[in-house]
Every structure is written in C-alpha cells, then in structure tokens.
Coordinates of C-alpha atoms in Angstrom, one line a residue:
Chain A
M202 CA 119.5 130.8 103.9
S203 CA 118.3 127.4 103.0
K204 CA 120.3 125.7 100.3
I205 CA 119.8 122.2 99.1
L206 CA 122.4 119.8 97.8
I207 CA 120.9 117.1 95.5
V208 CA 122.9 114.0 95.0
A209 CA 122.4 113.0 91.4
E210 CA 122.1 109.5 90.1
V211 CA 123.3 108.3 86.7
K212 CA 122.6 105.2 84.7
N213 CA 124.3 104.4 81.4
G214 CA 125.9 107.8 81.5
E215 CA 122.6 109.7 81.8
I216 CA 120.9 111.5 84.7
K217 CA 118.1 109.4 86.1
K218 CA 114.6 110.6 86.4
N219 CA 114.6 110.4 90.2
T220 CA 117.2 113.2 90.3
L221 CA 115.3 115.4 87.9
E222 CA 112.3 115.0 90.1
L223 CA 114.2 116.2 93.1
I224 CA 115.6 119.3 91.3
S225 CA 112.2 120.2 89.9
F226 CA 110.6 119.9 93.3
A227 CA 113.3 122.1 94.9
K228 CA 112.7 124.7 92.2
S229 CA 108.9 124.6 92.6
Q230 CA 109.4 125.4 96.2
G231 CA 111.6 128.4 95.3
L232 CA 114.6 126.8 97.0
E233 CA 118.2 127.3 95.8
N234 CA 119.7 124.0 94.9
E235 CA 123.0 122.7 93.8
A236 CA 123.8 119.2 92.6
L237 CA 126.5 116.7 93.1
L238 CA 127.3 114.5 90.1
I239 CA 129.4 111.3 90.7
G240 CA 130.4 108.7 88.3
S241 CA 132.9 107.9 85.5
G242 CA 132.8 110.1 82.4
V243 CA 129.7 111.9 83.6
S244 CA 130.9 115.5 83.5
G245 CA 129.0 116.2 80.3
Q246 CA 125.7 115.5 82.2
A247 CA 126.3 118.6 84.4
D248 CA 124.5 120.8 81.8
I249 CA 121.4 118.6 82.2
L250 CA 121.4 119.3 85.9
A251 CA 122.0 123.0 85.3
G252 CA 119.1 123.1 82.8
Q253 CA 116.9 121.5 85.3
G254 CA 117.7 124.2 87.8
A255 CA 120.9 123.3 89.8
S256 CA 122.8 126.6 90.3
T257 CA 126.2 124.8 90.8
V258 CA 127.2 121.3 90.0
Y259 CA 129.9 119.6 92.1
L260 CA 131.7 116.9 90.1
G261 CA 133.3 113.7 91.2
D262 CA 134.3 112.2 87.9
D263 CA 136.8 109.3 88.0
P264 CA 137.0 105.7 86.7
S265 CA 136.9 104.4 90.3
L266 CA 133.5 105.9 90.7
E267 CA 131.7 104.1 87.9
I268 CA 129.9 101.8 90.3
Y269 CA 128.5 103.2 93.6
N270 CA 130.6 102.5 96.7
T271 CA 129.9 103.7 100.2
E272 CA 133.3 105.1 101.1
Q273 CA 134.1 107.3 98.2
Y274 CA 130.6 108.5 97.7
T275 CA 130.2 109.4 101.4
A276 CA 133.4 111.3 101.3
L277 CA 132.4 113.2 98.1
V278 CA 129.0 114.1 99.6
S279 CA 130.7 115.4 102.7
D280 CA 133.1 117.4 100.7
A281 CA 130.3 118.9 98.6
I282 CA 128.3 119.8 101.8
L283 CA 131.3 121.6 103.1
Q284 CA 132.0 123.5 99.8
S285 CA 128.4 124.4 99.1
G286 CA 127.3 125.3 102.7
A287 CA 124.1 123.3 102.0
T288 CA 121.6 123.2 104.9
Q289 CA 119.8 120.2 103.3
V290 CA 120.9 117.1 101.4
W291 CA 118.4 115.3 99.2
L292 CA 119.0 111.8 97.9
S293 CA 116.8 109.3 96.1
S294 CA 115.8 106.2 98.0
S295 CA 117.3 103.9 95.4
E296 CA 119.7 101.1 96.5
M297 CA 122.4 103.7 96.3
G298 CA 120.4 106.1 98.4
R299 CA 119.5 103.5 100.9
D300 CA 123.1 102.8 101.5
L301 CA 124.4 106.3 101.3
T302 CA 121.8 108.4 103.2
P303 CA 122.4 107.0 106.7
R304 CA 126.1 106.9 106.2
V305 CA 126.2 110.6 105.1
A306 CA 123.9 111.6 108.0
A307 CA 126.0 109.8 110.6
R308 CA 129.2 111.3 109.3
Q309 CA 127.6 114.7 109.8
S310 CA 126.3 113.7 113.2
V311 CA 122.7 114.3 112.3
G312 CA 119.6 112.1 111.8
A313 CA 117.8 111.4 108.5
L314 CA 114.3 110.8 107.2
S315 CA 114.3 108.1 104.5
D316 CA 112.0 106.9 101.8
V317 CA 109.8 110.1 101.9
T318 CA 106.8 110.3 99.6
Q319 CA 105.5 113.7 100.4
L320 CA 107.2 116.9 101.7
E321 CA 106.1 120.2 103.1
I322 CA 109.0 122.7 103.2
S323 CA 109.4 126.1 104.8
G324 CA 113.1 127.0 104.8
D325 CA 114.8 124.3 106.8
E326 CA 111.6 123.3 108.5
I327 CA 110.6 120.0 106.9
T328 CA 107.5 118.0 107.4
A329 CA 107.9 114.6 105.7
Y330 CA 105.4 111.9 105.1
R331 CA 106.7 108.3 104.7
P332 CA 105.1 105.0 104.5
C333 CA 106.0 102.4 107.2
M334 CA 104.8 99.0 108.4
S335 CA 104.6 97.7 104.9
T336 CA 102.8 100.8 103.7
K337 CA 99.9 100.1 106.1
V338 CA 100.6 103.3 107.9
I339 CA 102.0 106.7 107.0
Q340 CA 104.3 108.5 109.4
K341 CA 104.3 112.3 109.6
C342 CA 107.8 113.3 110.7
K343 CA 110.0 116.2 111.3
F344 CA 113.6 117.0 112.4
S345 CA 113.6 117.8 116.1
K346 CA 117.0 119.4 116.4
D347 CA 118.8 122.1 114.5
G348 CA 121.4 121.1 111.9
L349 CA 121.8 119.7 108.5
R350 CA 118.7 117.9 107.1
V351 CA 119.3 114.7 105.3
I352 CA 116.4 113.1 103.5
S353 CA 115.9 110.4 100.9
V354 CA 112.9 110.6 98.6
R355 CA 111.1 107.8 96.8
S356 CA 111.0 108.2 93.0
G357 CA 107.7 108.7 91.2
F358 CA 106.1 111.0 93.8
F359 CA 107.2 114.3 92.3
A360 CA 107.0 115.5 88.7
A361 CA 110.1 116.2 86.7
D362 CA 109.9 119.3 84.5
E363 CA 110.9 119.0 80.8
T364 CA 113.9 121.3 80.4
S365 CA 116.8 121.9 78.0
P366 CA 120.4 121.7 79.0
A367 CA 122.1 124.9 80.2
T368 CA 125.8 125.7 80.7
A369 CA 126.6 124.5 84.2
K370 CA 128.8 126.2 86.7
T371 CA 130.9 123.3 87.9
V372 CA 133.3 122.7 90.8
S373 CA 135.5 119.6 90.5
L374 CA 136.0 117.7 93.8
S375 CA 139.2 115.8 94.5
I376 CA 138.8 112.1 94.4
P377 CA 138.9 110.3 97.7
E378 CA 140.5 106.9 98.3
G379 CA 138.3 103.8 98.4
H380 CA 137.9 101.7 101.5
S381 CA 141.0 99.8 102.3
K382 CA 139.0 96.9 103.8
L383 CA 136.5 96.6 100.9
K384 CA 137.5 95.3 97.5
V385 CA 135.3 95.0 94.4
K386 CA 135.9 91.6 93.0
E387 CA 133.5 91.7 90.2
V388 CA 130.5 93.7 89.0
Q389 CA 127.8 91.6 87.3
V390 CA 126.2 94.3 85.3
E391 CA 123.0 93.2 83.8
V392 CA 123.3 95.5 80.8
S393 CA 120.0 96.1 79.2
D394 CA 118.0 98.8 77.5
E395 CA 115.0 97.6 79.4
V396 CA 112.8 100.2 81.0
E397 CA 113.8 100.8 84.6
L398 CA 111.1 99.6 87.1
N399 CA 111.0 102.7 89.2
E400 CA 110.9 105.0 86.2
A401 CA 108.3 103.2 84.1
S402 CA 104.8 104.5 83.5
I403 CA 103.6 101.0 82.9
V404 CA 104.9 97.9 84.7
V405 CA 104.0 94.3 83.8
S406 CA 104.9 91.8 86.5
A407 CA 105.0 88.0 86.6
G408 CA 104.2 86.0 89.7
R409 CA 104.5 82.4 90.8
G410 CA 101.5 81.7 88.6
V411 CA 103.7 81.9 85.4
G412 CA 105.1 78.5 86.5
G413 CA 108.7 78.9 85.3
T414 CA 111.1 80.6 82.9
E415 CA 108.9 79.7 79.9
G416 CA 106.0 81.4 81.6
C417 CA 108.2 84.5 82.1
D418 CA 109.0 84.4 78.4
F419 CA 105.3 84.1 77.7
V420 CA 104.4 87.2 79.7
K421 CA 107.4 89.4 78.7
P422 CA 106.2 90.3 75.2
L423 CA 103.2 92.1 76.7
A424 CA 105.7 94.4 78.5
T425 CA 107.6 94.9 75.3
D426 CA 104.4 95.7 73.4
L427 CA 103.5 98.3 76.0
G428 CA 107.0 99.8 76.4
A429 CA 106.6 98.7 80.0
A430 CA 109.2 97.7 82.6
F431 CA 109.1 94.0 83.3
G432 CA 108.7 93.1 87.0
A433 CA 108.3 90.0 89.1
S434 CA 107.3 88.8 92.6
R435 CA 109.8 87.5 95.1
A436 CA 108.8 83.9 94.4
V437 CA 109.8 84.3 90.7
C438 CA 113.2 85.8 91.6
D439 CA 113.9 83.4 94.4
A440 CA 113.2 80.5 92.1
G441 CA 115.7 81.9 89.6
W442 CA 113.2 82.4 86.8
L443 CA 114.2 86.0 86.6
P444 CA 117.2 88.0 88.0
H445 CA 116.6 89.8 91.3
K446 CA 116.8 93.2 89.7
H447 CA 113.2 92.5 88.4
Q448 CA 111.8 92.1 91.9
V449 CA 109.0 94.5 92.9
G450 CA 108.4 95.0 96.5
Q451 CA 110.0 96.1 99.7
T452 CA 112.8 93.8 99.0
G453 CA 113.5 95.0 95.5
T454 CA 112.1 98.0 93.8
M455 CA 109.2 100.1 95.0
V456 CA 107.1 101.1 92.0
T457 CA 104.4 103.7 91.4
P458 CA 103.5 103.5 87.7
D459 CA 100.3 104.8 86.1
F460 CA 99.4 101.2 85.2
Y461 CA 100.5 98.0 87.0
F462 CA 99.7 94.6 85.5
A463 CA 100.0 91.8 88.1
L464 CA 100.0 88.5 86.3
G465 CA 99.8 85.3 88.4
I466 CA 100.8 87.3 91.5
S467 CA 98.9 86.4 94.7
G468 CA 100.0 89.6 96.5
A469 CA 102.3 88.8 99.5
I470 CA 102.4 91.8 101.9
Q471 CA 105.9 92.9 100.9
H472 CA 104.9 92.9 97.2
L473 CA 101.7 94.9 97.9
A474 CA 103.8 97.4 99.9
G475 CA 106.0 97.9 96.9
M476 CA 103.3 98.4 94.3
S477 CA 100.0 99.5 95.9
G478 CA 101.0 103.2 95.2
S479 CA 100.4 102.5 91.5
K480 CA 97.6 104.6 90.0
V481 CA 95.7 101.8 88.3
I482 CA 96.2 98.1 89.1
I483 CA 95.1 95.3 86.8
A484 CA 95.4 91.8 88.2
V485 CA 95.0 88.4 86.6
N486 CA 94.9 85.4 89.0
K487 CA 93.2 82.0 89.1
D488 CA 92.4 82.3 92.8
P489 CA 89.4 84.7 93.5
D490 CA 90.6 85.0 97.1
A491 CA 94.1 86.2 96.2
P492 CA 95.0 89.3 98.2
I493 CA 96.0 91.1 95.0
F494 CA 92.3 91.5 94.2
K495 CA 92.0 93.7 97.3
V496 CA 94.1 96.4 95.7
A497 CA 93.2 95.8 92.1
D498 CA 91.1 98.3 90.2
Y499 CA 90.4 95.7 87.5
G500 CA 90.6 92.1 88.7
I501 CA 90.3 89.3 86.2
V502 CA 89.7 85.9 87.8
G503 CA 91.2 83.5 85.3
D504 CA 94.2 81.8 83.7
L505 CA 97.0 84.2 82.7
F506 CA 98.0 81.9 79.9
K507 CA 94.6 82.5 78.3
A508 CA 94.4 86.1 79.4
V509 CA 97.8 87.3 78.1
P510 CA 97.2 86.6 74.4
V511 CA 93.9 88.5 74.6
L512 CA 95.6 91.4 76.4
R513 CA 98.3 91.5 73.7
E514 CA 95.7 91.4 71.0
E515 CA 93.7 94.3 72.6
V516 CA 96.8 96.3 73.1
Q517 CA 97.8 95.9 69.5
K518 CA 94.3 97.1 68.5
L519 CA 94.6 100.1 70.7
K520 CA 98.0 101.0 69.4
A521 CA 97.0 100.6 65.8
Chain B
M566 CA 134.0 83.6 114.0
E567 CA 132.0 85.8 116.4
I568 CA 128.9 87.3 114.9
I569 CA 126.6 89.9 116.5
V570 CA 123.0 89.9 115.1
P571 CA 121.1 93.0 116.2
I572 CA 117.4 92.2 116.1
K573 CA 114.3 94.3 116.6
Q574 CA 111.0 93.1 118.0
V575 CA 108.3 94.7 115.9
P576 CA 104.5 94.4 115.5
D577 CA 103.5 91.7 113.1
V578 CA 102.8 93.8 110.0
A579 CA 101.0 90.8 108.3
L580 CA 98.1 91.5 110.7
N581 CA 95.7 94.3 110.4
I582 CA 97.2 97.6 111.8
K583 CA 94.7 100.1 113.2
V584 CA 95.3 103.8 113.7
K585 CA 93.4 106.0 116.1
D586 CA 93.9 109.7 117.0
G587 CA 97.2 109.8 115.1
A588 CA 98.7 106.8 116.9
V589 CA 98.9 103.1 116.1
V590 CA 96.5 101.1 118.2
E591 CA 98.4 98.8 120.5
E592 CA 95.6 96.5 121.3
G593 CA 95.5 93.5 119.1
L594 CA 99.1 93.8 117.9
S595 CA 101.3 90.7 118.1
Y596 CA 105.1 91.0 118.3
V597 CA 107.6 89.2 116.3
I598 CA 111.3 89.4 115.2
S599 CA 111.5 91.7 112.2
S600 CA 111.6 89.3 109.3
W601 CA 114.8 90.7 107.7
D602 CA 116.5 90.2 111.1
E603 CA 115.4 86.6 111.0
T604 CA 117.1 86.3 107.6
A605 CA 120.2 87.8 109.1
L606 CA 120.1 85.3 112.0
E607 CA 119.7 82.4 109.6
A608 CA 122.7 83.6 107.6
A609 CA 124.8 84.0 110.8
L610 CA 123.9 80.4 111.8
Q611 CA 124.9 79.1 108.4
M612 CA 128.2 80.9 108.7
T613 CA 129.1 79.6 112.1
E614 CA 127.9 76.1 111.1
D615 CA 130.4 76.4 108.3
V616 CA 133.5 77.9 110.0
G617 CA 132.7 77.6 113.7
G618 CA 132.2 80.4 116.2
E619 CA 129.2 81.8 118.0
V620 CA 126.2 84.0 117.2
T621 CA 125.2 86.6 119.7
L622 CA 121.8 88.2 119.5
L623 CA 121.5 91.8 120.6
T624 CA 118.4 93.8 121.2
V625 CA 117.6 97.2 122.6
G626 CA 114.0 97.1 123.8
P627 CA 111.4 96.7 126.5
E628 CA 111.0 93.7 128.8
K629 CA 108.8 91.8 126.3
A630 CA 111.6 91.9 123.7
S631 CA 113.2 89.0 125.6
E632 CA 110.6 86.8 124.0
S633 CA 112.2 87.5 120.6
L634 CA 115.6 86.8 122.0
R635 CA 114.4 83.4 123.3
K636 CA 113.0 82.7 119.9
G637 CA 116.3 83.5 118.3
L638 CA 118.1 81.3 120.8
A639 CA 115.7 78.5 120.0
M640 CA 116.5 78.9 116.3
G641 CA 120.2 78.3 117.2
A642 CA 121.8 81.5 118.4
H643 CA 124.4 80.8 121.1
K644 CA 123.7 83.7 123.5
A645 CA 121.9 87.0 123.7
I646 CA 122.3 90.5 125.0
H647 CA 119.2 92.4 126.1
V648 CA 119.6 96.2 126.7
K649 CA 116.5 97.1 128.7
Y650 CA 115.0 100.1 127.1
D651 CA 111.6 101.7 127.5
F652 CA 111.8 104.7 125.2
A653 CA 111.2 103.0 121.9
K654 CA 108.4 105.3 120.8
E655 CA 110.5 108.5 120.9
T656 CA 113.7 106.9 119.7
D657 CA 114.9 107.4 116.1
S658 CA 117.5 105.4 114.2
F659 CA 120.3 107.8 115.1
A660 CA 119.7 107.4 118.8
Y661 CA 119.4 103.6 118.5
A662 CA 122.7 103.5 116.5
K663 CA 124.4 105.5 119.3
I664 CA 123.2 103.0 121.9
L665 CA 124.3 100.0 119.9
Q666 CA 127.7 101.7 119.4
K667 CA 127.9 102.0 123.2
V668 CA 127.0 98.3 123.6
L669 CA 129.5 97.1 121.0
E670 CA 132.5 99.1 121.8
G671 CA 134.8 97.0 123.9
R672 CA 133.2 93.8 122.8
N673 CA 134.8 91.2 120.6
Y674 CA 133.2 90.4 117.2
D675 CA 134.1 89.8 113.6
L676 CA 130.8 90.7 112.0
I677 CA 127.6 92.6 112.6
L678 CA 124.8 91.1 110.6
T679 CA 121.3 92.5 110.5
G680 CA 118.2 93.1 108.4
K681 CA 118.2 95.8 105.7
Q682 CA 115.4 97.6 107.6
A683 CA 113.0 97.0 110.4
Q684 CA 109.4 96.1 109.6
D685 CA 107.9 98.8 111.9
T686 CA 109.7 101.9 110.6
D687 CA 110.9 100.6 107.2
A688 CA 113.6 103.2 107.6
G689 CA 116.8 101.2 107.0
L690 CA 119.0 103.8 108.7
T691 CA 120.3 102.2 111.9
A692 CA 122.8 99.7 110.6
P693 CA 124.8 102.0 108.3
M694 CA 124.8 104.7 111.0
L695 CA 126.2 102.2 113.4
A696 CA 128.8 101.2 110.9
E697 CA 129.9 104.8 110.6
F698 CA 129.9 105.3 114.4
L699 CA 132.1 102.2 114.8
G700 CA 134.3 103.2 111.9
L701 CA 133.6 99.9 110.0
P702 CA 133.0 99.2 106.4
Q703 CA 129.4 98.3 105.4
V704 CA 127.8 96.3 102.7
T705 CA 124.0 96.6 102.5
N706 CA 121.3 94.6 100.7
I707 CA 123.2 91.3 100.2
I708 CA 121.5 88.5 98.3
R709 CA 124.3 85.9 98.6
F710 CA 127.6 85.3 100.4
S711 CA 130.6 83.0 100.0
D712 CA 134.1 82.3 101.1
V713 CA 133.4 82.9 104.8
S714 CA 136.3 83.1 107.3
D715 CA 136.9 85.2 110.4
Q716 CA 139.3 87.3 108.3
K717 CA 137.1 88.1 105.3
I718 CA 133.9 87.3 103.4
T719 CA 132.7 87.6 99.9
L720 CA 129.3 89.4 99.5
F721 CA 126.9 89.8 96.6
R722 CA 125.1 93.1 96.9
Q723 CA 122.1 93.8 94.8
G724 CA 122.7 97.4 93.6
D725 CA 120.6 99.5 91.3
H726 CA 122.0 98.3 88.0
A727 CA 124.2 95.4 88.9
T728 CA 125.1 92.7 91.3
E729 CA 128.3 93.9 93.0
V730 CA 130.6 91.2 94.3
L731 CA 132.6 92.6 97.2
E732 CA 135.3 91.2 99.4
M733 CA 135.1 92.7 102.9
N734 CA 137.9 92.4 105.4
L735 CA 136.4 91.9 108.9
P736 CA 135.2 93.3 111.1
G737 CA 132.4 94.9 109.2
V738 CA 128.6 95.5 109.0
I739 CA 126.3 93.7 106.6
T740 CA 122.6 94.1 106.0
V741 CA 120.6 91.4 104.3
N742 CA 117.9 91.2 101.7
D743 CA 115.3 88.5 102.4
S744 CA 116.0 86.6 99.2
L745 CA 119.2 85.5 101.0
N746 CA 117.5 82.5 102.7
E747 CA 114.4 81.0 104.2
P748 CA 114.9 81.2 108.0
R749 CA 114.7 77.9 109.8
L750 CA 111.9 77.1 112.3
A751 CA 112.9 76.5 115.9
S752 CA 112.8 72.8 116.8
M753 CA 111.3 71.4 120.0
R754 CA 114.8 70.6 121.2
G755 CA 115.9 74.1 120.2
I756 CA 113.1 75.6 122.3
M757 CA 114.1 73.5 125.3
M758 CA 117.8 74.4 124.9
A759 CA 117.1 78.1 124.5
K760 CA 116.0 78.3 128.2
K761 CA 119.4 77.4 129.3
K762 CA 121.4 79.6 127.0
P763 CA 123.0 82.8 128.4
L764 CA 120.8 85.9 128.1
E765 CA 122.7 88.9 129.4
E766 CA 120.6 91.8 130.7
V767 CA 122.2 95.1 130.4
D768 CA 121.1 98.2 132.3
L769 CA 121.3 101.6 130.6
D770 CA 123.0 103.2 133.7
A771 CA 125.6 100.4 133.9
L772 CA 126.2 100.8 130.2
G773 CA 126.9 104.5 130.6
V774 CA 123.8 105.6 128.6
S775 CA 122.9 108.8 130.3
S776 CA 119.4 110.3 130.1
E777 CA 120.6 112.6 127.3
M778 CA 121.3 109.5 125.3
R779 CA 117.8 108.2 125.6
G780 CA 114.5 108.7 123.7
A781 CA 113.5 112.1 122.4
Q782 CA 116.5 113.9 123.9
A783 CA 118.9 111.7 121.9
S784 CA 116.9 111.6 118.7
M785 CA 117.3 113.9 115.7
T786 CA 113.9 113.2 114.2
E787 CA 110.4 112.7 115.6
V788 CA 107.2 111.2 114.4
L789 CA 104.3 113.7 114.8
Q790 CA 101.5 111.4 113.9
Y791 CA 100.5 108.2 112.2
D792 CA 97.7 107.9 109.6
K793 CA 96.3 105.2 107.4
P794 CA 97.2 105.6 103.7
E795 CA 94.3 106.7 101.5
S796 CA 92.5 103.5 100.8
R797 CA 92.1 102.4 97.2
K798 CA 88.6 102.5 95.9
E799 CA 86.9 99.2 95.4
G800 CA 87.9 97.5 92.2
K801 CA 85.8 95.6 89.6
I802 CA 86.1 91.9 89.4
F803 CA 85.6 90.0 86.2
E804 CA 84.8 86.3 86.1
G805 CA 84.2 84.0 83.2
D806 CA 85.8 83.2 79.8
E807 CA 89.1 85.1 79.6
A808 CA 88.4 86.1 76.0
D809 CA 85.4 88.1 77.2
T810 CA 86.6 89.3 80.6
V811 CA 89.9 90.7 79.3
K812 CA 88.1 92.6 76.6
Q813 CA 85.6 94.0 79.1
A814 CA 88.4 95.0 81.5
I815 CA 90.4 96.7 78.7
E816 CA 87.3 98.6 77.5
L817 CA 86.9 100.1 81.0
L818 CA 90.6 100.6 81.4
V819 CA 90.5 102.8 78.3
S820 CA 87.2 104.6 79.1
E821 CA 87.7 105.1 82.8
A822 CA 91.5 105.2 83.2
K823 CA 92.5 106.6 79.8
F824 CA 94.8 103.6 79.2
L825 CA 97.0 104.1 76.1
A826 CA 95.0 107.3 75.4

C-alpha cells in the first residue's frame, strides 16, 4: 500500500500554503497521507494538517528546531519514515526543501526528483515533470528502481483546499541531537508581515531600472496597495537596495503568481526562469528590446517613474 | 587550506535550446562551466588567497570536460582531477554523488565547495547527497562567508525566512548562491600558466567504479523525455505617453485577465 509522508513547513507558527497544497493533492489522488510537523511550539498546528487530510501527524516540537537545520530535520524525517512505513516522502522545494530533500534521500540510499511542477501518480509509480535548463526545457522523469520515493514539489502548481481544523492523531518523536560540527551563531530574521513571494497571487518586482533604494521605496507602495509580495531582480539585491530574500529567480524564489509586475527589469535568464510561470506578466521598461517583453502579456515601453503613479491611480480606482 | 571544487560542464543555457523527438538537440550547443560552480571556484580562490592553500577542481565527465578544467585552472585553480566518464545522459545525481564519494575518499581536503545546482538539470541534489555519503556537515545556498581558516569557517545561508549565520568545523560541504561574488575572468597569463598545471586523469576501472556503479545501472531515477515548455502567447506592447499606455494596459488587464475582478 502506498503511503505518503508530507514534510510540513511552518512560518510564524502557521502552516505554509505549500504544505497544504501537497496534502490536498495527495487527497485528490486518493492516497493515504501522513504529515511530519517540525518546529518550536508548533504542536497546535497539527489540527490544521489533520483538517487538510493528514491521517497522522508526527511531531518534532522543540526550541532547538525553531530554525531549519539539516542534521536534526534529516534525523526526524528518517524517524518518521520508519514509524509511518511511508513509501513516499513529499517535500516542498523551498530553501528548506532544497537542503533537506537530497540529504533525506541519500540517508535512505535512494534517489530523488526535485523541484517538480506536475505529477502523475499510480500507487508508487510516479511520473514527474520538472523544469530544467533555466526552464527552457521540461524533463519527464520517473524512478527507475524500487524503494522509497523522495520528491520535492514547487509551490503554486497545485491547489490547496479550504478546510477546517480537525482533531489530529499525533505521534511525538524524540528530539535528535544537532550536528556537533555546525553551530548556529546568529539568525538574522527579517521579521515582517509582508506577503511571501512564493505564496502571493500578485507579485510586484523592482529591477535595476529603479536606480536605488529610493526607487525601491517609490515602487513598493504599489505592492502594498495590491496586497502583493514585493520582489526584486538579482541586480537590485546584489547592489544592496533590498535584502536577498526579495530576490525572484533561480537564485532566490521561484514564483508563479496570477499577476507579475516587472518594473525596470530587463529579464536576465535566471530571473525569467524564476517568474515565467506566472499566469499574466505586466512589464514596464524603457528599453523596447529588453528580454522581459518576450514573456510579457502586457508590455509598457516607458519610464517606470511615470508609469507607477498612473498604475497606483488606476488600482485605487479599481478597488474603489 | 585544501579546497575541492567539483564542477560540471553544461550546455550554455543562455543560448537557444532546441528539443526534437523528446531529446535536447546536441547540434549548436556550446559548453561552459555551470555558472554556480564558477561562483564556487571564485570563492575558493578568494579563500586560499586569504589563508593559503590550494584549490583542486574535480569533474566527472567526457573528454571535452577537460576544456572546462583548463578554464578553471586559467582562472587560478592550482590543479585538476578529471574522472573520465561517458555515461552522463543516463546518470542521475545519486550516481554522480556515489562516484564523487569514491574519488574523494582517501584524499585530503578541508572543504568541498560547489554550486547550489547545475545549470543543465537544475536539480541541486548531488552536493548534499555527497555530504551524506561522506558523513560531512553541509551548508547550502550561502550568500557570504567570513573568518576562514583550515579549522572552521563562518557561513551566511539564505534560508526561507532568515539569513542563518553558521560556524562550520571543517571538513564540510558548502554550496553557493550566485550573489556570493562575480567570478573573475581568466587573464592571458593565467591561460598560459594553466597549460602547465597538473591535470590528473582518473580512469573508472582504476578508481574501482565497477560497471554497476555507472550510468543507468547506478541511477535511481531516469529522464524519459524532454519537451519545450508551453510557449507564452504573444503579448501586447504599448508605446507612448505613460499616462495613456498604462491606462490602456490596465483596461485590457481587467477585461481580458480579470485583474482585481
């Protein structure tokens, strides 16, 4: 019997949308799924996972687990695999998932398929589709040997059902030791109530064309007006105009919102790979030959400093 | 300090990639060092310039991968190891990690430093798998480092919700984000010197990589076919006074795409 173990992700004490998407997809395929919830003070969230459809929730709840770390999280996933008898492990391809997926697979002596955007599942036969070569090509893959299936799935490609919490059946795991050779010196949490890039339905991104931190401040209110996540190109983050967590692209966050506003972004290949899955792309750039116009549904050739105030005005009218 | 930089020679993804009959068309591809691996090499060079030691490039690949090793040597790496390998198409990350483990066991190093993923597969699996097989700690996706010595290093990892500052006792495995640096270009002198630098060729048999450890036999996953992604439909371009063009674009955005509907 196939059974899926879904590794949950938490932000500010709440289950992230990428996790709910995974559980909803497993349920839609009629597959039994259990979840593993790791963090500090997160046990109360088990009922959310149960409501979504997880039949059992394994818990690793300890102050030492507040921030993701490879060693303890890998040990907890391995323990949960053992206890649940799962035949598949599903993770999200977040920064946590990118670090954890291969480590978990290697510990189980199996391979993995990462950053999957489409799945066809029949028991433990998995056909996975994943973008590669900067999203210029899609690979159709499968596991070629028997054994545990470990996959990571990109967020935004599966729908999350709206559900109510239900009383979870929980199993508490013992807390493993951290790595003796790795010490956390400091965690620079950029606490914010900003919308997360990979969960947003609208993303407004600033590129080199904004010219500096003042330009970022000029563009940001449009994101606020729209309830959108605020993104940026690599050039903006490398220049220090915005922290790296805002970066959209293969280095940074891959996004798939309903609407993506690219303001002053020329469209370097790694940026395009990270946002060209957006449903509708709106670009403003002075350079009519900018590569961003090749993927834009609505391309405005012009000055973003003139365009943004008009955009804000129109958005205000629409919202009124 | 002794740093190993595993690099992968990949098709230049900045160029047009064609697909025919479920496969990537070889003709017209040009091959380069995967860009994240170049970032790793640059970081390794900076570390050894700072505290001394040597940078060793390592690749598992076909004959032509030696061009990428020479390029890395020209950038400043001290020596290179080329494991001759002709099964790239059928080889997955798991199998690569096993071969790299075989190469590295018994060698002396303080640090393994490589890109966060390779530009051909974009999988990002090999380095953490290698770390697990070697029983080493890993820190992925670093955007900065400091306090380098051959005993330990401080790393700034870009996590999902925070920058994590970690101190790693060596040896260990690190993967880099490309915001870490801008890799240097090889100088003319570097290119000349690269020709004389040691490039060790390793044969799979001599390494003890049996046929079961090669290609499809050793791999846990396989690619069935390649396709082009659905192409986006042609967009509309607006030129002229922003006060007009933005309004026109928003009108269509509302009527066609149900923006803020």
